[in-house]
Tab-separated table of N, CA and C in Angstrom:
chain	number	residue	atom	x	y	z
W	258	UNK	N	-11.835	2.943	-21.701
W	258	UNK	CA	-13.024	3.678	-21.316
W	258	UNK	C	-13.003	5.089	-21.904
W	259	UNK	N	-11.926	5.671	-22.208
W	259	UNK	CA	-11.641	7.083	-22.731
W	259	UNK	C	-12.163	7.094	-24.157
W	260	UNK	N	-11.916	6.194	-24.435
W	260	UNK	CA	-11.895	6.075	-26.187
W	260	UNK	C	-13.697	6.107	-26.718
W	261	UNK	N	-13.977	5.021	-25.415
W	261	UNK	CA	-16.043	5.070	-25.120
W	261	UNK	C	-16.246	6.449	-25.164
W	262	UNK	N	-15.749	7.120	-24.421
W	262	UNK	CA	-16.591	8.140	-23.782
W	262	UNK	C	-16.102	9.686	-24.694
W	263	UNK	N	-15.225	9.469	-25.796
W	263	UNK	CA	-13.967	10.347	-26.290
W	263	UNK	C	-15.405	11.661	-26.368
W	264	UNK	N	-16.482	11.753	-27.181
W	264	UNK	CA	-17.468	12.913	-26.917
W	264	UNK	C	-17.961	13.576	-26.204
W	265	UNK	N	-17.823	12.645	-25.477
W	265	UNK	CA	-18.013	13.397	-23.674
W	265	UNK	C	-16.572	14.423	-23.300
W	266	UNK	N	-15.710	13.369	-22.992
W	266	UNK	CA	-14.252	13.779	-22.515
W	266	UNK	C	-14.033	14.846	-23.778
W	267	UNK	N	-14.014	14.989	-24.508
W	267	UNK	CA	-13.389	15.984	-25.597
W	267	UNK	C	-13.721	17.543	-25.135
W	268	UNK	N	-15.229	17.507	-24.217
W	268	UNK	CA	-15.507	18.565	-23.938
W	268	UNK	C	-14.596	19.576	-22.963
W	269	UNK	N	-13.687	18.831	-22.484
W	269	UNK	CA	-12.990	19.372	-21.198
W	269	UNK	C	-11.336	19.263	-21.829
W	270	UNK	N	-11.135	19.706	-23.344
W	270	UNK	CA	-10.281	19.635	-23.655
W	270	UNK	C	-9.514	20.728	-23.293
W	271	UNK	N	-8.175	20.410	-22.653
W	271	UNK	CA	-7.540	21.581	-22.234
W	271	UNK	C	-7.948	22.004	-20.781
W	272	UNK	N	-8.187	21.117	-20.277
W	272	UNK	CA	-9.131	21.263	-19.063
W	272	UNK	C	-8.360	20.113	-18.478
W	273	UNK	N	-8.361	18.827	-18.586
W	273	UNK	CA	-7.730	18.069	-17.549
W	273	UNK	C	-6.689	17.071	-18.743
W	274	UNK	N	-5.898	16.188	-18.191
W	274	UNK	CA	-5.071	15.118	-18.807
W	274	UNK	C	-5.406	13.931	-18.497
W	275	UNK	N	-5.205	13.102	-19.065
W	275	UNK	CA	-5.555	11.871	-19.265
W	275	UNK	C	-3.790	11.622	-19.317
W	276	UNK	N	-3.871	9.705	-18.092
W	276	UNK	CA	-2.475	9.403	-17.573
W	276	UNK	C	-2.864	8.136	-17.954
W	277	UNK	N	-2.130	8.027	-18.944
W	277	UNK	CA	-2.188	6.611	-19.776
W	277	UNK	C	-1.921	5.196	-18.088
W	278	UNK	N	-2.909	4.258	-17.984
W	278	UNK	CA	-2.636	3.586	-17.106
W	278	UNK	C	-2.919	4.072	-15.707
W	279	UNK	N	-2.964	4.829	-15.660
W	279	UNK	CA	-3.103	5.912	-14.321
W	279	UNK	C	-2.304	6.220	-13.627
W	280	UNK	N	-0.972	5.734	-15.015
W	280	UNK	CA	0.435	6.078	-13.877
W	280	UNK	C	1.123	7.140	-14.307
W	281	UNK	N	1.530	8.087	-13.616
W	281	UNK	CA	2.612	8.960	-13.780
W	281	UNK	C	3.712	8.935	-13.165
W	282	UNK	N	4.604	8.440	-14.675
W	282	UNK	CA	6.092	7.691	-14.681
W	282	UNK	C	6.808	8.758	-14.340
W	283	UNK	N	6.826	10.254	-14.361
W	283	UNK	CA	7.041	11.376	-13.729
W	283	UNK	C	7.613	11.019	-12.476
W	284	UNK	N	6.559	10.924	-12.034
W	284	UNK	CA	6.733	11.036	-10.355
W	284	UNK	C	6.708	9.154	-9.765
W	285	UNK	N	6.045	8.569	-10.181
W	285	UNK	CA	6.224	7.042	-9.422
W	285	UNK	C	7.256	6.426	-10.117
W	286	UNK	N	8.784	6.772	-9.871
W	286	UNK	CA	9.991	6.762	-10.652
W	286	UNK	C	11.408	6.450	-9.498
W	287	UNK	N	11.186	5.040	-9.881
W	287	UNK	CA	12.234	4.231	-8.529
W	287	UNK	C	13.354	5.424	-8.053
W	288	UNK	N	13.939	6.267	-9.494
W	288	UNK	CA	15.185	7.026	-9.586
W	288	UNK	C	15.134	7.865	-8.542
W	289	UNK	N	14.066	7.934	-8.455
W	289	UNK	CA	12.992	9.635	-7.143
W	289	UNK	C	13.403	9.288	-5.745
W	290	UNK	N	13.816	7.486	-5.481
W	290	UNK	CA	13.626	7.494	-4.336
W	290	UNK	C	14.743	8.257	-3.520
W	291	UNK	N	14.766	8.819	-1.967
W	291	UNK	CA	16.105	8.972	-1.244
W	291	UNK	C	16.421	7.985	-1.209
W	292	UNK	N	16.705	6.739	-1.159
W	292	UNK	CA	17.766	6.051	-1.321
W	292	UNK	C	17.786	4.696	-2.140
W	293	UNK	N	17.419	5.778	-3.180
W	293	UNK	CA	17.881	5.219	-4.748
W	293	UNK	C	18.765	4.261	-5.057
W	294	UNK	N	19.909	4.813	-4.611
W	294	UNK	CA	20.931	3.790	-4.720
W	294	UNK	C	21.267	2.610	-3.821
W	295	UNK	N	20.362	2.406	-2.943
W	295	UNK	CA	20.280	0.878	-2.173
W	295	UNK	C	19.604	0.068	-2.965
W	296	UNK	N	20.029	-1.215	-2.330
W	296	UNK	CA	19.057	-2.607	-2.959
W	296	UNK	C	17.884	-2.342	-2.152
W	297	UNK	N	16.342	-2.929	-2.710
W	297	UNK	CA	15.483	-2.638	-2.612
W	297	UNK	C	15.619	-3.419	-1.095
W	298	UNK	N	15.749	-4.501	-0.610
W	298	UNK	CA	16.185	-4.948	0.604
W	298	UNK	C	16.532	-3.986	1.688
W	299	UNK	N	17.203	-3.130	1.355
W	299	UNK	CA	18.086	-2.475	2.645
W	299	UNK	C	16.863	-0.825	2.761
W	300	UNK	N	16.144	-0.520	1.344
W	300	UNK	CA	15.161	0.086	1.710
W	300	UNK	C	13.866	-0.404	2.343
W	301	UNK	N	13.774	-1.610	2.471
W	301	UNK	CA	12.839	-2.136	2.807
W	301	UNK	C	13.169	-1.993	4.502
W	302	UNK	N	14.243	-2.555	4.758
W	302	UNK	CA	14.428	-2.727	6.442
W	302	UNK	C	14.359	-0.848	6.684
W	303	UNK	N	14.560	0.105	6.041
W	303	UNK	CA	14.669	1.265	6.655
W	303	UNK	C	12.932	1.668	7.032
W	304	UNK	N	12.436	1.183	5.794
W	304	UNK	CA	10.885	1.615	6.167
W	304	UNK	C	10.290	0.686	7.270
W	305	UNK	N	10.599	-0.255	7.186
W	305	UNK	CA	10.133	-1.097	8.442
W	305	UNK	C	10.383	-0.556	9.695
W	306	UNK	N	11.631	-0.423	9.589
W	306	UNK	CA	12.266	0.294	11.314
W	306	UNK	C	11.173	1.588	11.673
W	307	UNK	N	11.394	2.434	9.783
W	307	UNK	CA	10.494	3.683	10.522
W	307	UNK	C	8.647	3.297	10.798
W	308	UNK	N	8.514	2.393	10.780
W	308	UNK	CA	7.380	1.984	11.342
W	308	UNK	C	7.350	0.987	12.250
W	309	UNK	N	8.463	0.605	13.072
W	309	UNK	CA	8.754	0.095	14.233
W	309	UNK	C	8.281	-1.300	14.225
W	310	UNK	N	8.868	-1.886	12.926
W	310	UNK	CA	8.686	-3.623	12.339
W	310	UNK	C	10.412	-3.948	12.321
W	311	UNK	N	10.605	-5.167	12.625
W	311	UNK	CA	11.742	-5.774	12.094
W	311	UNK	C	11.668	-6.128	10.538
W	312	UNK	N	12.663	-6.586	10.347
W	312	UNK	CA	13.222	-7.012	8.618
W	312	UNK	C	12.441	-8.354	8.383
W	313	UNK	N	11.382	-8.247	7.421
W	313	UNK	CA	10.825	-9.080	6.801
W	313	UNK	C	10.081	-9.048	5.427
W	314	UNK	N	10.190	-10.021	4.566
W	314	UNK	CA	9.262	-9.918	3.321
W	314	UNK	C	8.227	-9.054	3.643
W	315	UNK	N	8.198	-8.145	2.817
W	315	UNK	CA	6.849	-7.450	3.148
W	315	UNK	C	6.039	-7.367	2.076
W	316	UNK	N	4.374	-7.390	2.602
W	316	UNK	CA	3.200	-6.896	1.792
W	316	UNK	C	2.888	-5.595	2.204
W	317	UNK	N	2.127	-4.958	0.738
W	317	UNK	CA	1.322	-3.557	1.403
W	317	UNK	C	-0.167	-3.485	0.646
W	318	UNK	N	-0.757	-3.395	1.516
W	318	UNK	CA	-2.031	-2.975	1.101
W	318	UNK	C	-1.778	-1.343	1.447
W	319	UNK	N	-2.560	-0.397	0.215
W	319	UNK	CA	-2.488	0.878	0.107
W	319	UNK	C	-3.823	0.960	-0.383
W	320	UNK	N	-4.781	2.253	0.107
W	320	UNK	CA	-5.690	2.446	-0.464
W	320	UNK	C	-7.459	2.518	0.334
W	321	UNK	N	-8.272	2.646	-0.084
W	321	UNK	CA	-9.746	2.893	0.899
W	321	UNK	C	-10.224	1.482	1.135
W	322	UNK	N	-10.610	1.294	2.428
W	322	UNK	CA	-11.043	0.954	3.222
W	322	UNK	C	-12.647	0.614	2.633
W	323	UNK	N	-12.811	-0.207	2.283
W	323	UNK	CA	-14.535	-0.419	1.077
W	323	UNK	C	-14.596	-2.136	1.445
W	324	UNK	N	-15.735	-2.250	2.035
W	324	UNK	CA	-16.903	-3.505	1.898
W	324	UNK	C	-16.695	-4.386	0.631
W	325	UNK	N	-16.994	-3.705	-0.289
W	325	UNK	CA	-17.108	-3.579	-1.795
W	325	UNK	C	-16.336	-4.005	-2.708
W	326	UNK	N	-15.231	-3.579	-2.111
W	326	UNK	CA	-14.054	-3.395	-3.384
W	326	UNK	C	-12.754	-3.495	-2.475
W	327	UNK	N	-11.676	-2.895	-3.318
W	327	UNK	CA	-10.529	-3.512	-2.977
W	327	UNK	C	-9.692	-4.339	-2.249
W	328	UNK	N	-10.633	-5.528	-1.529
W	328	UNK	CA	-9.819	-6.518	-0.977
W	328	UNK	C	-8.911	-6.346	0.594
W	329	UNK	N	-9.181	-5.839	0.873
W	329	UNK	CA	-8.401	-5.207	2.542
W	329	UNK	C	-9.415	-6.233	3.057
W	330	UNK	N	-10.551	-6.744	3.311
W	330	UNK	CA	-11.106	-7.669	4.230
W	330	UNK	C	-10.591	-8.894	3.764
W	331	UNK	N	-10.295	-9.196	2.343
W	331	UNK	CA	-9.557	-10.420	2.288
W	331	UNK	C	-7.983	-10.616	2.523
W	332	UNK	N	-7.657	-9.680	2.721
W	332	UNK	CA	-6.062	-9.092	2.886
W	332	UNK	C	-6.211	-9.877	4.575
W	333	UNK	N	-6.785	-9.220	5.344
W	333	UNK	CA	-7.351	-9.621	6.798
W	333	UNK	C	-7.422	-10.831	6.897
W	334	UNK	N	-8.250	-11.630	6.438
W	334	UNK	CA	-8.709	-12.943	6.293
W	334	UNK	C	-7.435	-13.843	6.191
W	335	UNK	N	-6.739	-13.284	5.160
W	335	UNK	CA	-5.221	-14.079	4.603
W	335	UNK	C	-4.501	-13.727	5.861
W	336	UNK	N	-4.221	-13.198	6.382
W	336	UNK	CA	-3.343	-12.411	7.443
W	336	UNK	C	-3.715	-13.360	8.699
W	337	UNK	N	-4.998	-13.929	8.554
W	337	UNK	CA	-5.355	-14.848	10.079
W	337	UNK	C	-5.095	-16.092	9.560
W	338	UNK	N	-5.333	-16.453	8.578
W	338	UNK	CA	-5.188	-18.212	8.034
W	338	UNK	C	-3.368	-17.809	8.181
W	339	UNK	N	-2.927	-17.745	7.651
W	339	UNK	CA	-1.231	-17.551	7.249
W	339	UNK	C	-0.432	-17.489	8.538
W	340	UNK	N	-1.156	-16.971	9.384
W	340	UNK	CA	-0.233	-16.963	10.948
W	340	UNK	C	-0.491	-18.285	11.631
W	341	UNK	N	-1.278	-19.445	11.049
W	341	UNK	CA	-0.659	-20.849	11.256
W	341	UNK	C	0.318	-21.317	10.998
W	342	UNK	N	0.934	-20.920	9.789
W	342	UNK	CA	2.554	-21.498	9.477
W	342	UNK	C	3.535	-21.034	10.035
W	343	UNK	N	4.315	-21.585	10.270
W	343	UNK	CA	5.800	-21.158	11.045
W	343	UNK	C	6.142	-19.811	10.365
W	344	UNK	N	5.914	-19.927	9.078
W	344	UNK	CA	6.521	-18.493	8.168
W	344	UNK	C	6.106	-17.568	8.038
W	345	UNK	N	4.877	-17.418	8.809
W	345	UNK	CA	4.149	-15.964	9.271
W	345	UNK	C	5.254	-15.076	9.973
W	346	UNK	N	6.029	-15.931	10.529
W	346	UNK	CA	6.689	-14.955	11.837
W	346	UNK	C	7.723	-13.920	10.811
W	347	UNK	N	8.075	-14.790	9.885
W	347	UNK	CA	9.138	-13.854	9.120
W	347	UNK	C	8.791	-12.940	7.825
W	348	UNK	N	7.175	-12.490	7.962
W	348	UNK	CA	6.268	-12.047	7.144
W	348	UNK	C	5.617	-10.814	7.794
W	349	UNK	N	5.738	-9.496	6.734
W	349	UNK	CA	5.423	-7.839	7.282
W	349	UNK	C	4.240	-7.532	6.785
W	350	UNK	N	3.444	-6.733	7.354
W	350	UNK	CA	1.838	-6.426	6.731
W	350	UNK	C	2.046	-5.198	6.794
W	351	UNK	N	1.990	-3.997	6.022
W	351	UNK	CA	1.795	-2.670	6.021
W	351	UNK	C	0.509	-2.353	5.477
W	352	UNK	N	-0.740	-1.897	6.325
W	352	UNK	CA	-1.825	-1.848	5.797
W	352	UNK	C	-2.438	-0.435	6.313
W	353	UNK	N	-2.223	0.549	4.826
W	353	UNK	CA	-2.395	1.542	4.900
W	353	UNK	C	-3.657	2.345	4.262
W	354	UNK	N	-4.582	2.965	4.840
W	354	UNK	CA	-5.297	3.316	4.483
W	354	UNK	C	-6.631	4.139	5.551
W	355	UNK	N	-7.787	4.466	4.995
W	355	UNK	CA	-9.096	4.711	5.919
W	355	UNK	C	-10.572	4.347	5.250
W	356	UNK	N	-11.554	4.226	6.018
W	356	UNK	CA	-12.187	4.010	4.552
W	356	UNK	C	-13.672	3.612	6.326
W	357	UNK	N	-14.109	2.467	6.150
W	357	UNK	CA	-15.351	1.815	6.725
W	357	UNK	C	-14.829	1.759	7.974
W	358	UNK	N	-15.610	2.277	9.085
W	358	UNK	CA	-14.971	2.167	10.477
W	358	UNK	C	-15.454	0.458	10.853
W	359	UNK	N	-15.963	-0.164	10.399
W	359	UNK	CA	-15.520	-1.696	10.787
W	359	UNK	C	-14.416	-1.952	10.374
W	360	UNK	N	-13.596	-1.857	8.840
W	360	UNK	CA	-12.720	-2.595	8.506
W	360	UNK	C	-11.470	-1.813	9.352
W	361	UNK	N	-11.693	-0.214	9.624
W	361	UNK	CA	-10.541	0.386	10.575
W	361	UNK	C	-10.248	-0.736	11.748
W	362	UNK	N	-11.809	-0.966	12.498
W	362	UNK	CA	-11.579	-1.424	13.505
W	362	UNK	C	-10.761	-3.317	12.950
W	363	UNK	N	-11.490	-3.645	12.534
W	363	UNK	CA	-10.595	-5.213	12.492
W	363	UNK	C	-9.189	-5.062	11.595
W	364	UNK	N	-8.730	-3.608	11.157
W	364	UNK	CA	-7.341	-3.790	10.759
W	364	UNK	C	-6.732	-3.411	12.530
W	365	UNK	N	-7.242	-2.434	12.958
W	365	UNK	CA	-6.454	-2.786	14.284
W	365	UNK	C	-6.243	-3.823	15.372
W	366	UNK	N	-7.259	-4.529	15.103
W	366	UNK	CA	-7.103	-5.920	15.977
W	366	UNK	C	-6.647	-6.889	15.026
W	367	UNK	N	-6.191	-6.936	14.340
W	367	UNK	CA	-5.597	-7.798	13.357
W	367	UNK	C	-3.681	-7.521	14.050
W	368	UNK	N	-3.812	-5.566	13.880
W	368	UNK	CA	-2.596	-5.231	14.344
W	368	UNK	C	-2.095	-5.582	15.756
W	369	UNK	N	-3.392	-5.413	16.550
W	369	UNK	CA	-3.119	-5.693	18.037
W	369	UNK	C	-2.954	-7.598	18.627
W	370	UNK	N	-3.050	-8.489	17.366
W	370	UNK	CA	-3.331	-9.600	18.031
W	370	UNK	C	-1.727	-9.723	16.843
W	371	UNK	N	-1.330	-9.160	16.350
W	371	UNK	CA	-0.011	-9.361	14.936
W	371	UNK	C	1.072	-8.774	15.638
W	372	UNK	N	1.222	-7.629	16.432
W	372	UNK	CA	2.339	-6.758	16.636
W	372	UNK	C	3.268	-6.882	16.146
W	373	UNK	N	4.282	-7.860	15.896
W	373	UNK	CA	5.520	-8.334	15.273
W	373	UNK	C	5.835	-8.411	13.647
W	374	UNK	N	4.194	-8.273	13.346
W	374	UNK	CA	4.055	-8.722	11.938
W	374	UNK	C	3.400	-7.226	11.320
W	375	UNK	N	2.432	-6.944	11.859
W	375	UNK	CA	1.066	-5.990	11.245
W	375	UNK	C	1.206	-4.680	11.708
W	376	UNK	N	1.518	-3.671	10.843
W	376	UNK	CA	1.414	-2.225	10.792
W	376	UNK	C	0.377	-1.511	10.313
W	377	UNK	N	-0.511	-1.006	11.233
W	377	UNK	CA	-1.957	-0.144	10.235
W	377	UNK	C	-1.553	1.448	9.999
W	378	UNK	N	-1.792	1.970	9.316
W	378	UNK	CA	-1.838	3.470	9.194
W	378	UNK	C	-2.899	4.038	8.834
W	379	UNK	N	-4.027	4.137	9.650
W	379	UNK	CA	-5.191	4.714	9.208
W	379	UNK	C	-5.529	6.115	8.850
W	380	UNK	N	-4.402	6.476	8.101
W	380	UNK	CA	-5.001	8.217	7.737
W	380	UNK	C	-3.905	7.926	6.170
W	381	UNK	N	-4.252	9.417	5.740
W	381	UNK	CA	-3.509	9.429	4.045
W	381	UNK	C	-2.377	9.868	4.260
W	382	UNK	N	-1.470	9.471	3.817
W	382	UNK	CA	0.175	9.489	3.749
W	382	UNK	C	0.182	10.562	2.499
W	383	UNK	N	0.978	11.367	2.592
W	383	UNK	CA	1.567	11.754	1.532
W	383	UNK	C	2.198	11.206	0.252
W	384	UNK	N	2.071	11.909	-1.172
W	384	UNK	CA	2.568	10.801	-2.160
W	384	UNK	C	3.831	10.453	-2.545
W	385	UNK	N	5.016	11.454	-1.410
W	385	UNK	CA	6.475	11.195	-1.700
W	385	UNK	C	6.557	9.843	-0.372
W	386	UNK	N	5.992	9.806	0.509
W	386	UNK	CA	5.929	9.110	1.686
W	386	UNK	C	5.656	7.226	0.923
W	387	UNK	N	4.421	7.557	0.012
W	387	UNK	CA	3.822	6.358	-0.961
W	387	UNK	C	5.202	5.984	-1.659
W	388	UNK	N	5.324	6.825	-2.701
W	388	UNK	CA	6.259	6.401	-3.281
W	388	UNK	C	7.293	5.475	-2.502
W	389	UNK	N	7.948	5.530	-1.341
W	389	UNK	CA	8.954	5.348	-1.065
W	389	UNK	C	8.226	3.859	-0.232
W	390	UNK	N	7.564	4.016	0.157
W	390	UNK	CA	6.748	2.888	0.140
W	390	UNK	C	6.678	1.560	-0.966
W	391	UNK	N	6.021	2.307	-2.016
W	391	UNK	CA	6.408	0.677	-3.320
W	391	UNK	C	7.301	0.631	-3.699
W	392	UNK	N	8.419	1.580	-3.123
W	392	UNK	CA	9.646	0.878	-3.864
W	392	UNK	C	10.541	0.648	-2.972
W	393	UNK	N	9.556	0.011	-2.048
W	393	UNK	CA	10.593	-0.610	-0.728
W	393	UNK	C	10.021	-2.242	-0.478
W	394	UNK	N	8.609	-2.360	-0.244
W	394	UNK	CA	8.241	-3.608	-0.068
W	394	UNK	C	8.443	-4.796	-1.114
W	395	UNK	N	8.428	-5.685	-0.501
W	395	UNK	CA	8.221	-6.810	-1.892
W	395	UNK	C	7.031	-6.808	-2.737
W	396	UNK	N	6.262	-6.961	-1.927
W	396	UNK	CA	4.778	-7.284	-2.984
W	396	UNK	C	3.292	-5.968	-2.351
């Protein structure tokens, strides 16, 4: 899209950067984490605890809360079909974000009918807090 728009964007040269991918390997850099030197496993059970989950595969949804777009109502949806199988029980939901006060509300009753499983965090985390986040969960 940069490359489309390079006449436009050229105008603000020296003005902002462009992050190839939208990642900055800088800072979203496993090496960064405090505890770097664990298997991603044993960081995983620490973040769980600090969000008052037991040790399980975990998912994370990160990000706004949209009708529209990014998938948190189908995240939901999966989260109610999936707690038919026995292997829900040994399965973590970290679903972080704010965004549409419906989807707030059915991530908390998702949380309130999940407890064992489903963690909501409805406000913005900090990005050392994030970080330590994807490089703790499984998926």
């Amino acid at each position: 899209y940069l490359w489309e728009e390079w006449d436009f964007f050229k105008n603000f040269d020296g003005k902002v950067t462009h992050v190839f991918n939208g990642i900055d390997c800088s800072f979203w850099n496993e090496e960064l984490l405090e505890n770097a030197d664990l298997p991603r496993s044993e960081r995983r059970r620490a973040i769980l605890r600090r969000f008052g989950l037991e040790d399980g595969k975990t998912s994370m949804f990160i990000g706004r809360f949209d009708k529209a777009q990014k998938g948190v109502d189908t995240l939901l949806r999966a989260i109610e079909i999936l707690s038919s199988d026995p292997a829900f029980w040994e399965m973590r939901f970290l679903i972080i974000g704010k965004g549409d006060p419906e989807l707030e509300a059915w991530t908390r009753a998702v949380r309130e009918r999940f407890p064992r499983n489903v963690k909501v965090v409805n406000e913005v985390l900090p990005r050392e807090v994030v970080r330590e986040l994807y490089g703790s969960v499984d998926f």
